[in-house]
């Protein structure tokens, strides 16, 4: 189980969209939508209560990586625009993350999953817990890395090696091959025709990996399945490249990994002010009692909001998000003297 020294890596958009759609028709008295703010605040509070993390970061997508578009021009082209109600809340969600002490990391040509993968692979000696429901991230699970999947009933479901095997019938090290066979409709990645989850798992149980299968097709005894794989070899190779996460941390753009994973304590007073301004009454009730007094809201002015970027017509989700910030990690609400450990020392 993760503890306070486990670095928590949050896949921001996956959680923001999850809470946005899980909670509807919630707004301030003046009509300003607050459903994503409420759900996200509850998620961050739950993390503090259960794990009190002292290391970690929050990761945002920053457009579609060029190498994936070269492989598949239609990659994620089926994503709908960001709902207007969520777009209004995005700058405040980033501010809220900063008030809870999270650094925000994003980088041009990296999706959030890639940055999470690069963080895990660049520090294999450390323990990580990934907050996401994205099955692609299951490829990172090992003895020191797990996923924490928010449960509908509250709390988190821990997905470790054993849970991955139970859910997919393949090991984490086989997830890339497994998804390469299935494809992903949500990302507009075509799978091998006629191959479903059960067949894909059976192939990998028999052959061990797709590389081993293509070296020795006799490892798959079913002739029809074997022919499907052999006739789809180029598609499978492309899919593996699309699904495999990047492994090198972009230090030139974001600085040393260790500095990005400094998690500050929550600023409960400012969180209380934020909750009052946006009328998040049940969030207020969950804060430490000493911060229940009626204090005015103080904006997180210690760090400016991310610099506005020109709208990219090929933005990752066609969302027109104006808060995307490339080439650095945003240390929201962090003062200039915030401690940064030396490179290689995360905790």
Short mmCIF file of C-alpha atoms in Angstrom, two decimals:
data_model
loop_
_atom_site.label_atom_id
_atom_site.label_comp_id
_atom_site.label_asym_id
_atom_site.label_seq_id
_atom_site.Cartn_x
_atom_site.Cartn_y
_atom_site.Cartn_z
CA UNK A 1 0.00 0.00 0.00
CA UNK A 2 1.26 3.52 -0.73
CA UNK A 3 2.40 5.66 2.19
CA UNK A 4 3.23 9.35 2.64
CA UNK A 5 6.66 8.89 1.03
CA UNK A 6 5.24 7.33 -2.13
CA UNK A 7 5.31 9.87 -4.96
CA UNK A 8 1.74 10.40 -6.17
CA UNK A 9 1.43 11.14 -9.89
CA UNK A 10 -1.97 12.55 -10.90
CA UNK A 11 -3.28 12.23 -14.46
CA UNK A 12 -5.13 15.54 -14.26
CA UNK A 13 -7.50 15.50 -17.22
CA UNK A 14 -8.63 11.93 -16.58
CA UNK A 15 -9.73 12.92 -13.08
CA UNK A 16 -11.13 16.32 -14.03
CA UNK A 17 -13.35 14.80 -16.70
CA UNK A 18 -14.37 11.98 -14.39
CA UNK A 19 -15.64 14.33 -11.68
CA UNK A 20 -17.13 16.78 -14.19
CA UNK A 21 -19.41 14.13 -15.67
CA UNK A 22 -20.08 12.38 -12.36
CA UNK A 23 -21.55 15.54 -10.81
CA UNK A 24 -24.07 17.55 -12.81
CA UNK A 25 -26.12 20.70 -12.23
CA UNK A 26 -23.93 22.11 -9.47
CA UNK A 27 -23.32 25.84 -9.57
CA UNK A 28 -22.88 28.93 -7.45
CA UNK A 29 -25.90 31.10 -6.77
CA UNK A 30 -24.93 33.40 -9.64
CA UNK A 31 -24.95 30.44 -12.05
CA UNK A 32 -21.18 29.89 -12.30
CA UNK A 33 -20.59 26.12 -12.71
CA UNK A 34 -18.78 24.45 -9.81
CA UNK A 35 -19.28 20.71 -10.34
CA UNK A 36 -15.68 20.04 -11.43
CA UNK A 37 -14.32 22.27 -8.64
CA UNK A 38 -16.36 20.36 -6.08
CA UNK A 39 -15.41 16.91 -7.33
CA UNK A 40 -11.74 17.77 -7.74
CA UNK A 41 -11.55 19.30 -4.27
CA UNK A 42 -13.08 16.14 -2.82
CA UNK A 43 -10.53 14.01 -4.67
CA UNK A 44 -7.59 16.05 -3.35
CA UNK A 45 -9.04 16.00 0.17
CA UNK A 46 -9.41 12.23 -0.03
CA UNK A 47 -5.76 11.93 -1.03
CA UNK A 48 -4.67 14.04 1.93
CA UNK A 49 -6.79 12.03 4.37
CA UNK A 50 -5.73 8.59 3.15
CA UNK A 51 -2.09 9.13 2.16
CA UNK A 52 -0.92 12.66 3.11
CA UNK A 53 1.58 12.57 0.23
CA UNK A 54 4.84 14.50 0.57
CA UNK A 55 6.03 13.85 -2.99
CA UNK A 56 4.36 13.90 -6.38
CA UNK A 57 2.97 16.17 -9.08
CA UNK A 58 -0.04 16.76 -11.30
CA UNK A 59 0.36 16.16 -15.04
CA UNK A 60 -1.54 17.84 -17.87
CA UNK A 61 -1.61 17.05 -21.58
CA UNK A 62 -0.11 19.59 -23.92
CA UNK A 63 -1.34 18.86 -27.43
CA UNK A 64 -0.82 15.74 -29.51
CA UNK A 65 2.80 14.58 -29.77
CA UNK A 66 4.16 14.95 -33.30
CA UNK A 67 5.57 11.42 -33.40
CA UNK A 68 2.13 9.93 -32.74
CA UNK A 69 0.50 12.11 -35.41
CA UNK A 70 3.15 10.97 -37.88
CA UNK A 71 2.29 7.36 -37.07
CA UNK A 72 -1.48 7.95 -37.09
CA UNK A 73 -2.78 11.28 -38.46
CA UNK A 74 -6.24 10.50 -37.02
CA UNK A 75 -4.88 9.94 -33.51
CA UNK A 76 -7.50 11.22 -31.02
CA UNK A 77 -9.29 13.05 -33.82
CA UNK A 78 -12.61 11.76 -32.50
CA UNK A 79 -12.46 13.71 -29.24
CA UNK A 80 -15.29 16.22 -28.75
CA UNK A 81 -14.70 19.85 -27.77
CA UNK A 82 -14.36 20.64 -24.09
CA UNK A 83 -17.76 21.58 -22.63
CA UNK A 84 -18.09 25.30 -21.98
CA UNK A 85 -19.00 24.70 -18.34
CA UNK A 86 -15.72 22.86 -17.80
CA UNK A 87 -13.68 25.37 -19.79
CA UNK A 88 -14.83 28.08 -17.36
CA UNK A 89 -13.53 26.05 -14.42
CA UNK A 90 -10.14 25.04 -15.83
CA UNK A 91 -8.06 28.01 -14.54
CA UNK A 92 -9.63 27.54 -11.10
CA UNK A 93 -8.90 23.81 -11.10
CA UNK A 94 -5.24 24.62 -11.67
CA UNK A 95 -5.34 27.17 -8.88
CA UNK A 96 -6.98 24.64 -6.59
CA UNK A 97 -4.23 22.12 -7.34
CA UNK A 98 -1.66 24.72 -6.31
CA UNK A 99 -3.49 25.46 -3.06
CA UNK A 100 -3.28 21.75 -2.21
CA UNK A 101 0.48 21.90 -2.79
CA UNK A 102 0.76 20.20 -6.17
CA UNK A 103 3.22 21.27 -8.85
CA UNK A 104 1.74 21.21 -12.35
CA UNK A 105 3.86 19.59 -15.06
CA UNK A 106 3.28 19.71 -18.79
CA UNK A 107 5.56 19.81 -21.78
CA UNK A 108 5.25 20.23 -25.52
CA UNK A 109 5.15 16.89 -27.39
CA UNK A 110 4.36 15.00 -24.19
CA UNK A 111 0.97 13.74 -23.11
CA UNK A 112 0.34 13.49 -19.39
CA UNK A 113 0.74 9.71 -19.63
CA UNK A 114 4.16 10.18 -21.23
CA UNK A 115 5.36 12.46 -18.44
CA UNK A 116 4.10 10.01 -15.84
CA UNK A 117 5.86 7.17 -17.65
CA UNK A 118 9.06 9.19 -17.91
CA UNK A 119 8.95 10.01 -14.19
CA UNK A 120 8.52 6.36 -13.23
CA UNK A 121 11.19 5.05 -15.59
CA UNK A 122 13.67 7.80 -14.70
CA UNK A 123 13.59 6.94 -10.99
CA UNK A 124 13.17 3.15 -10.78
CA UNK A 125 14.50 3.11 -7.23
CA UNK A 126 11.49 5.05 -5.95
CA UNK A 127 7.89 4.12 -5.16
CA UNK A 128 5.05 5.66 -7.17
CA UNK A 129 1.25 5.67 -7.07
CA UNK A 130 -0.55 6.83 -10.22
CA UNK A 131 -4.00 8.43 -9.89
CA UNK A 132 -5.80 7.57 -13.12
CA UNK A 133 -8.40 5.32 -14.68
CA UNK A 134 -6.46 5.08 -17.95
CA UNK A 135 -5.64 1.47 -18.75
CA UNK A 136 -2.57 2.55 -20.78
CA UNK A 137 -0.83 3.44 -17.52
CA UNK A 138 -1.11 -0.17 -16.35
CA UNK A 139 2.06 -0.80 -18.40
CA UNK A 140 4.00 1.03 -15.64
CA UNK A 141 2.89 -1.21 -12.77
CA UNK A 142 5.61 -3.21 -11.06
CA UNK A 143 6.80 -4.03 -7.54
CA UNK A 144 7.31 -0.32 -6.77
CA UNK A 145 4.57 1.29 -8.85
CA UNK A 146 0.80 0.88 -8.52
CA UNK A 147 -2.29 2.72 -9.69
CA UNK A 148 -4.88 4.27 -7.40
CA UNK A 149 -8.24 4.26 -9.16
CA UNK A 150 -10.94 6.40 -7.51
CA UNK A 151 -13.86 4.24 -6.43
CA UNK A 152 -17.50 5.14 -6.93
CA UNK A 153 -18.05 4.43 -3.25
CA UNK A 154 -15.19 6.67 -2.12
CA UNK A 155 -11.57 5.88 -1.52
CA UNK A 156 -9.22 4.27 -4.00
CA UNK A 157 -8.89 0.85 -5.58
CA UNK A 158 -5.25 -0.23 -5.64
CA UNK A 159 -4.19 -1.81 -8.92
CA UNK A 160 -0.93 -3.70 -8.48
CA UNK A 161 0.58 -6.60 -10.42
CA UNK A 162 -1.94 -9.11 -9.05
CA UNK A 163 -4.92 -6.84 -9.70
CA UNK A 164 -3.72 -6.21 -13.27
CA UNK A 165 -3.57 -9.94 -13.89
CA UNK A 166 -7.04 -10.36 -12.43
CA UNK A 167 -8.55 -7.58 -14.56
CA UNK A 168 -6.87 -8.14 -17.93
CA UNK A 169 -5.54 -11.73 -17.65
CA UNK A 170 -2.12 -10.42 -18.67
CA UNK A 171 0.82 -9.04 -16.68
CA UNK A 172 1.69 -5.31 -16.68
CA UNK A 173 4.70 -6.03 -18.91
CA UNK A 174 2.25 -7.40 -21.52
CA UNK A 175 -0.16 -4.45 -21.49
CA UNK A 176 1.42 -2.70 -24.49
CA UNK A 177 1.03 -5.85 -26.61
CA UNK A 178 -2.47 -6.45 -25.24
CA UNK A 179 -3.67 -2.95 -26.16
CA UNK A 180 -1.85 -3.07 -29.51
CA UNK A 181 -4.05 -6.03 -30.42
CA UNK A 182 -7.28 -4.47 -29.16
CA UNK A 183 -6.74 -0.88 -30.28
CA UNK A 184 -8.58 1.94 -28.54
CA UNK A 185 -11.74 3.48 -29.97
CA UNK A 186 -11.49 6.50 -27.66
CA UNK A 187 -8.09 7.35 -29.19
CA UNK A 188 -9.06 6.37 -32.76
CA UNK A 189 -6.53 3.50 -32.70
CA UNK A 190 -7.68 0.61 -34.86
CA UNK A 191 -7.24 -2.87 -33.41
CA UNK A 192 -6.78 -6.23 -35.12
CA UNK A 193 -10.12 -7.25 -36.63
CA UNK A 194 -11.72 -10.17 -34.83
CA UNK A 195 -9.44 -10.00 -31.78
CA UNK A 196 -11.23 -9.27 -28.49
CA UNK A 197 -9.95 -9.12 -24.90
CA UNK A 198 -10.23 -12.87 -24.29
CA UNK A 199 -8.41 -13.79 -27.49
CA UNK A 200 -5.74 -11.13 -26.95
CA UNK A 201 -5.05 -12.43 -23.46
CA UNK A 202 -4.91 -16.00 -24.76
CA UNK A 203 -2.38 -15.04 -27.43
CA UNK A 204 -0.07 -13.49 -24.85
CA UNK A 205 -0.52 -16.36 -22.43
CA UNK A 206 0.58 -18.74 -25.18
CA UNK A 207 3.32 -16.71 -26.85
CA UNK A 208 4.52 -14.53 -23.97
CA UNK A 209 4.85 -11.48 -26.21
CA UNK A 210 4.10 -10.38 -29.77
CA UNK A 211 7.81 -10.21 -30.50
CA UNK A 212 8.12 -13.90 -29.62
CA UNK A 213 5.06 -14.73 -31.71
CA UNK A 214 6.40 -13.03 -34.84
CA UNK A 215 9.70 -14.85 -34.32
CA UNK A 216 7.85 -18.18 -33.97
CA UNK A 217 4.20 -18.06 -35.16
CA UNK A 218 3.70 -21.67 -34.10
CA UNK A 219 3.42 -20.39 -30.51
CA UNK A 220 -0.23 -19.61 -31.36
CA UNK A 221 -1.92 -22.87 -32.27
CA UNK A 222 -5.22 -21.51 -33.63
CA UNK A 223 -4.58 -21.11 -37.37
CA UNK A 224 -7.24 -18.43 -37.92
CA UNK A 225 -5.88 -16.33 -35.07
CA UNK A 226 -2.33 -16.87 -36.30
CA UNK A 227 -3.26 -15.66 -39.79
CA UNK A 228 -5.01 -12.58 -38.39
CA UNK A 229 -1.86 -11.62 -36.52
CA UNK A 230 0.47 -12.26 -39.45
CA UNK A 231 -1.77 -10.24 -41.78
CA UNK A 232 -1.84 -7.36 -39.28
CA UNK A 233 1.85 -7.20 -38.44
CA UNK A 234 2.37 -3.61 -39.59
CA UNK A 235 -0.76 -2.40 -37.76
CA UNK A 236 0.40 -4.11 -34.57
CA UNK A 237 3.88 -2.60 -34.81
CA UNK A 238 2.35 0.86 -35.30
CA UNK A 239 -0.02 0.39 -32.38
CA UNK A 240 2.82 -0.64 -30.07
CA UNK A 241 4.62 2.61 -30.88
CA UNK A 242 1.45 4.63 -30.26
CA UNK A 243 0.70 2.96 -26.92
CA UNK A 244 4.20 2.70 -25.44
CA UNK A 245 4.86 5.63 -23.11
CA UNK A 246 7.97 7.77 -23.30
CA UNK A 247 10.68 6.93 -20.80
CA UNK A 248 13.06 9.92 -20.78
CA UNK A 249 12.22 12.85 -18.50
CA UNK A 250 12.41 16.17 -20.44
CA UNK A 251 14.91 17.80 -18.10
CA UNK A 252 15.85 20.55 -20.54
CA UNK A 253 12.25 21.79 -20.54
CA UNK A 254 11.08 20.98 -17.01
CA UNK A 255 14.26 20.82 -14.96
CA UNK A 256 15.33 17.90 -12.77
CA UNK A 257 12.63 15.39 -11.94
CA UNK A 258 13.32 15.66 -8.21
CA UNK A 259 12.39 19.34 -8.11
CA UNK A 260 9.12 18.72 -9.91
CA UNK A 261 8.09 16.07 -7.40
CA UNK A 262 8.23 18.32 -4.32
CA UNK A 263 4.73 18.23 -2.80
CA UNK A 264 4.00 21.14 -0.46
CA UNK A 265 1.52 20.96 2.45
CA UNK A 266 -1.98 22.23 1.61
CA UNK A 267 -2.67 25.89 2.37
CA UNK A 268 -5.83 25.19 4.35
CA UNK A 269 -6.64 28.86 4.96
CA UNK A 270 -6.63 29.65 1.23
CA UNK A 271 -8.51 26.45 0.44
CA UNK A 272 -11.18 27.54 2.93
CA UNK A 273 -11.41 30.96 1.26
CA UNK A 274 -11.66 29.31 -2.15
CA UNK A 275 -14.43 26.99 -0.94
CA UNK A 276 -16.40 29.93 0.46
CA UNK A 277 -16.10 31.97 -2.72
CA UNK A 278 -17.39 29.10 -4.84
CA UNK A 279 -19.94 27.95 -2.23
CA UNK A 280 -18.47 24.48 -1.77
CA UNK A 281 -20.11 23.98 1.61
CA UNK A 282 -19.49 20.26 2.01
CA UNK A 283 -15.81 20.82 1.17
CA UNK A 284 -15.62 23.38 3.98
CA UNK A 285 -17.02 20.82 6.40
CA UNK A 286 -14.15 18.44 5.60
CA UNK A 287 -11.38 20.96 6.26
CA UNK A 288 -9.50 21.06 9.58
CA UNK A 289 -11.69 22.76 12.20
CA UNK A 290 -9.28 25.61 12.83
CA UNK A 291 -9.89 26.84 9.28
CA UNK A 292 -13.66 27.00 9.59
CA UNK A 293 -13.65 30.68 10.66
CA UNK A 294 -15.07 33.15 8.18
CA UNK A 295 -11.94 34.53 6.51
CA UNK A 296 -11.85 36.43 3.21
CA UNK A 297 -10.74 34.67 0.06
CA UNK A 298 -7.10 35.28 -0.86
CA UNK A 299 -6.23 34.45 -4.48
CA UNK A 300 -3.13 32.35 -5.05
CA UNK A 301 -1.07 35.35 -6.14
CA UNK A 302 2.29 33.89 -5.14
CA UNK A 303 2.43 32.26 -8.55
CA UNK A 304 0.84 33.74 -11.69
CA UNK A 305 -1.53 31.62 -13.77
CA UNK A 306 0.01 29.70 -16.66
CA UNK A 307 0.89 31.92 -19.61
CA UNK A 308 -1.85 31.84 -22.22
CA UNK A 309 -0.87 29.91 -25.32
CA UNK A 310 -2.24 30.49 -28.80
CA UNK A 311 -5.08 28.12 -29.57
CA UNK A 312 -3.81 25.04 -31.39
CA UNK A 313 -6.23 23.67 -33.96
CA UNK A 314 -4.74 20.25 -33.33
CA UNK A 315 -4.96 20.45 -29.56
CA UNK A 316 -5.03 17.05 -27.90
CA UNK A 317 -8.76 17.00 -27.29
CA UNK A 318 -9.82 19.82 -29.66
CA UNK A 319 -10.68 21.71 -26.50
CA UNK A 320 -9.35 25.17 -27.30
CA UNK A 321 -7.85 25.21 -23.80
CA UNK A 322 -6.27 28.63 -23.32
CA UNK A 323 -4.44 27.66 -20.14
CA UNK A 324 -1.97 25.24 -21.74
CA UNK A 325 1.57 26.14 -20.81
CA UNK A 326 4.51 24.53 -22.59
CA UNK A 327 8.10 24.03 -21.69
CA UNK A 328 8.04 24.20 -17.91
CA UNK A 329 6.41 22.97 -14.73
CA UNK A 330 4.09 25.45 -13.04
CA UNK A 331 4.76 25.71 -9.34
CA UNK A 332 1.41 27.15 -8.42
CA UNK A 333 1.28 28.97 -5.10
CA UNK A 334 4.94 28.25 -4.43
CA UNK A 335 7.14 31.04 -3.15
CA UNK A 336 10.55 31.73 -4.62
CA UNK A 337 12.21 30.11 -1.63
CA UNK A 338 10.33 26.80 -1.84
CA UNK A 339 12.78 23.98 -1.14
CA UNK A 340 14.04 21.92 -4.07
CA UNK A 341 16.04 18.80 -3.33
CA UNK A 342 19.12 18.06 -5.36
CA UNK A 343 18.66 15.97 -8.47
CA UNK A 344 18.23 12.28 -7.76
CA UNK A 345 16.97 12.78 -4.20
CA UNK A 346 13.18 12.63 -4.40
CA UNK A 347 12.09 12.13 -0.83
#
